């Protein structure tokens, strides 16, 4: 059953990506119909387990116990334009230097909606990026950018051009 959901969702996202790549001037005006129960259930299954609950105290495991009912209710609220994200739970993580780093933890339901919208927007906007763009993109990291920058600017001896560390000069 999961394979069917993945396949159906992937087909839709691939179709969107192909349309966006083929017609860069295309304006996607209505994407809300993509937020279906099947799509949101797939997004739920991709959530990381064992993470802290949001402000409502609901864990991924608790949400899963009534997944069908919860997702149906979520889709109904999305379609009726009555969905409202919950406030993000603010916690502070201690840093080694004694300071604290703020961390926001969204509710499970909000994570599901965020992931679904992220996937839809990625299918559209990934087409606009050039291959050497790495910031906040799927399957790319700052480490990948560093490796690419090092390969692009190495001279024949394997040293960075000019003998300086590339990022020290920038």
Short mmCIF file of C-alpha atoms in Angstrom, two decimals:
data_model
loop_
_atom_site.label_atom_id
_atom_site.label_comp_id
_atom_site.label_asym_id
_atom_site.label_seq_id
_atom_site.Cartn_x
_atom_site.Cartn_y
_atom_site.Cartn_z
CA UNK A 1 0.00 0.00 0.00
CA UNK A 2 2.82 2.42 0.79
CA UNK A 3 4.34 1.81 -2.67
CA UNK A 4 1.05 2.89 -4.26
CA UNK A 5 1.03 6.11 -2.23
CA UNK A 6 4.63 6.89 -3.03
CA UNK A 7 4.10 6.17 -6.70
CA UNK A 8 0.96 8.33 -6.94
CA UNK A 9 2.56 11.22 -5.07
CA UNK A 10 5.80 11.00 -7.01
CA UNK A 11 3.92 11.05 -10.31
CA UNK A 12 2.18 14.28 -9.37
CA UNK A 13 5.37 15.95 -8.12
CA UNK A 14 7.31 14.81 -11.20
CA UNK A 15 4.57 16.19 -13.45
CA UNK A 16 4.78 19.53 -11.63
CA UNK A 17 8.57 19.56 -11.94
CA UNK A 18 8.41 18.77 -15.67
CA UNK A 19 5.87 21.54 -16.22
CA UNK A 20 8.00 24.02 -14.24
CA UNK A 21 11.16 23.05 -16.14
CA UNK A 22 9.44 23.11 -19.54
CA UNK A 23 7.76 26.47 -19.04
CA UNK A 24 9.69 28.74 -16.67
CA UNK A 25 7.02 31.44 -17.08
CA UNK A 26 4.25 29.10 -15.90
CA UNK A 27 2.39 30.38 -12.87
CA UNK A 28 1.02 27.71 -10.57
CA UNK A 29 -2.09 29.34 -9.19
CA UNK A 30 -3.86 26.45 -7.50
CA UNK A 31 -1.88 23.85 -5.59
CA UNK A 32 -4.12 23.29 -2.56
CA UNK A 33 -5.85 20.35 -4.27
CA UNK A 34 -2.55 18.45 -3.96
CA UNK A 35 -2.90 18.32 -0.17
CA UNK A 36 -4.80 15.04 -0.21
CA UNK A 37 -5.15 12.46 2.54
CA UNK A 38 -2.78 10.07 0.76
CA UNK A 39 -0.14 12.78 0.27
CA UNK A 40 -0.36 13.96 3.89
CA UNK A 41 -0.17 10.37 5.17
CA UNK A 42 2.98 9.86 3.14
CA UNK A 43 4.44 13.04 4.63
CA UNK A 44 3.50 11.79 8.10
CA UNK A 45 5.35 8.52 7.47
CA UNK A 46 8.50 10.51 6.65
CA UNK A 47 8.50 12.36 9.98
CA UNK A 48 11.32 11.47 12.33
CA UNK A 49 10.21 9.40 15.27
CA UNK A 50 11.24 10.03 18.85
CA UNK A 51 11.39 13.81 18.53
CA UNK A 52 9.97 16.14 21.17
CA UNK A 53 6.28 17.00 20.85
CA UNK A 54 5.15 20.52 20.04
CA UNK A 55 3.11 22.86 22.19
CA UNK A 56 0.09 20.51 22.13
CA UNK A 57 2.14 17.66 23.66
CA UNK A 58 1.13 15.20 20.91
CA UNK A 59 3.91 12.84 19.83
CA UNK A 60 4.24 11.22 16.42
CA UNK A 61 3.25 7.90 18.00
CA UNK A 62 0.11 9.35 19.55
CA UNK A 63 -0.87 11.03 16.28
CA UNK A 64 -0.39 7.70 14.48
CA UNK A 65 -2.91 5.92 16.74
CA UNK A 66 -5.75 7.81 15.03
CA UNK A 67 -3.92 8.61 11.80
CA UNK A 68 -6.86 8.19 9.43
CA UNK A 69 -9.18 10.35 11.54
CA UNK A 70 -6.48 12.96 12.23
CA UNK A 71 -5.49 13.29 8.56
CA UNK A 72 -9.12 13.39 7.39
CA UNK A 73 -9.78 16.18 9.88
CA UNK A 74 -6.65 18.03 8.77
CA UNK A 75 -7.62 17.80 5.08
CA UNK A 76 -11.14 19.03 5.87
CA UNK A 77 -9.73 22.06 7.70
CA UNK A 78 -7.27 22.75 4.87
CA UNK A 79 -10.03 22.61 2.24
CA UNK A 80 -12.33 24.82 4.33
CA UNK A 81 -9.41 27.24 4.85
CA UNK A 82 -9.81 26.78 8.60
CA UNK A 83 -6.38 25.28 9.27
CA UNK A 84 -4.34 27.41 11.61
CA UNK A 85 -0.83 26.37 12.67
CA UNK A 86 -0.28 26.11 16.38
CA UNK A 87 2.29 28.28 18.13
CA UNK A 88 5.78 26.84 18.05
CA UNK A 89 7.11 25.55 21.35
CA UNK A 90 10.25 27.49 22.30
CA UNK A 91 12.92 25.61 24.23
CA UNK A 92 16.50 26.56 24.97
CA UNK A 93 19.40 24.19 24.39
CA UNK A 94 22.57 24.79 26.45
CA UNK A 95 25.69 25.58 24.44
CA UNK A 96 29.22 24.58 25.51
CA UNK A 97 30.11 28.21 26.30
CA UNK A 98 27.25 28.43 28.84
CA UNK A 99 24.88 30.36 26.61
CA UNK A 100 21.59 28.92 25.40
CA UNK A 101 20.41 28.41 21.83
CA UNK A 102 16.70 28.89 21.15
CA UNK A 103 14.94 26.04 19.38
CA UNK A 104 11.40 26.03 17.99
CA UNK A 105 9.44 22.77 17.98
CA UNK A 106 6.29 22.72 15.83
CA UNK A 107 3.33 20.43 16.50
CA UNK A 108 3.19 17.12 14.60
CA UNK A 109 0.28 18.25 12.46
CA UNK A 110 2.12 21.43 11.49
CA UNK A 111 5.19 19.37 10.56
CA UNK A 112 3.03 17.31 8.20
CA UNK A 113 1.64 20.40 6.45
CA UNK A 114 5.10 21.99 6.29
CA UNK A 115 6.59 18.89 4.68
CA UNK A 116 3.78 18.63 2.11
CA UNK A 117 4.11 22.28 1.10
CA UNK A 118 7.90 21.97 1.01
CA UNK A 119 7.66 19.04 -1.41
CA UNK A 120 5.27 20.89 -3.71
CA UNK A 121 7.38 24.07 -3.72
CA UNK A 122 10.59 22.09 -4.29
CA UNK A 123 9.05 20.42 -7.34
CA UNK A 124 8.38 23.87 -8.79
CA UNK A 125 11.39 25.94 -7.75
CA UNK A 126 14.21 23.38 -7.92
CA UNK A 127 13.96 23.79 -11.68
CA UNK A 128 15.10 27.41 -11.44
CA UNK A 129 18.39 26.76 -9.64
CA UNK A 130 21.68 26.27 -11.40
CA UNK A 131 23.62 23.12 -10.61
CA UNK A 132 26.23 24.97 -8.56
CA UNK A 133 23.70 26.35 -6.05
CA UNK A 134 23.85 24.46 -2.76
CA UNK A 135 22.08 26.51 -0.07
CA UNK A 136 19.04 24.89 1.55
CA UNK A 137 18.45 22.46 -1.31
CA UNK A 138 17.49 18.78 -1.13
CA UNK A 139 20.36 16.30 -1.22
CA UNK A 140 22.96 19.09 -1.06
CA UNK A 141 24.97 20.44 1.84
CA UNK A 142 27.59 23.02 2.68
CA UNK A 143 30.09 20.15 2.68
CA UNK A 144 29.19 19.42 -0.95
CA UNK A 145 29.70 23.10 -1.78
CA UNK A 146 33.12 23.08 -0.08
CA UNK A 147 34.18 20.01 -2.03
CA UNK A 148 32.96 21.56 -5.30
CA UNK A 149 34.69 24.87 -4.54
CA UNK A 150 37.93 23.04 -3.75
CA UNK A 151 37.79 21.04 -6.98
CA UNK A 152 36.98 24.12 -9.05
CA UNK A 153 39.81 26.21 -7.64
CA UNK A 154 42.61 23.70 -7.24
CA UNK A 155 45.70 24.18 -9.34
CA UNK A 156 47.66 21.24 -10.79
CA UNK A 157 49.47 20.54 -7.52
CA UNK A 158 46.16 20.06 -5.71
CA UNK A 159 46.65 23.25 -3.66
CA UNK A 160 44.13 26.01 -3.67
CA UNK A 161 45.14 28.74 -6.11
CA UNK A 162 47.38 31.38 -4.60
CA UNK A 163 48.36 29.16 -1.68
CA UNK A 164 45.64 30.61 0.54
CA UNK A 165 42.72 28.80 2.05
CA UNK A 166 39.84 29.52 -0.30
CA UNK A 167 37.34 30.46 2.41
CA UNK A 168 39.89 32.54 4.32
CA UNK A 169 40.26 34.82 1.30
CA UNK A 170 36.53 35.22 0.82
#
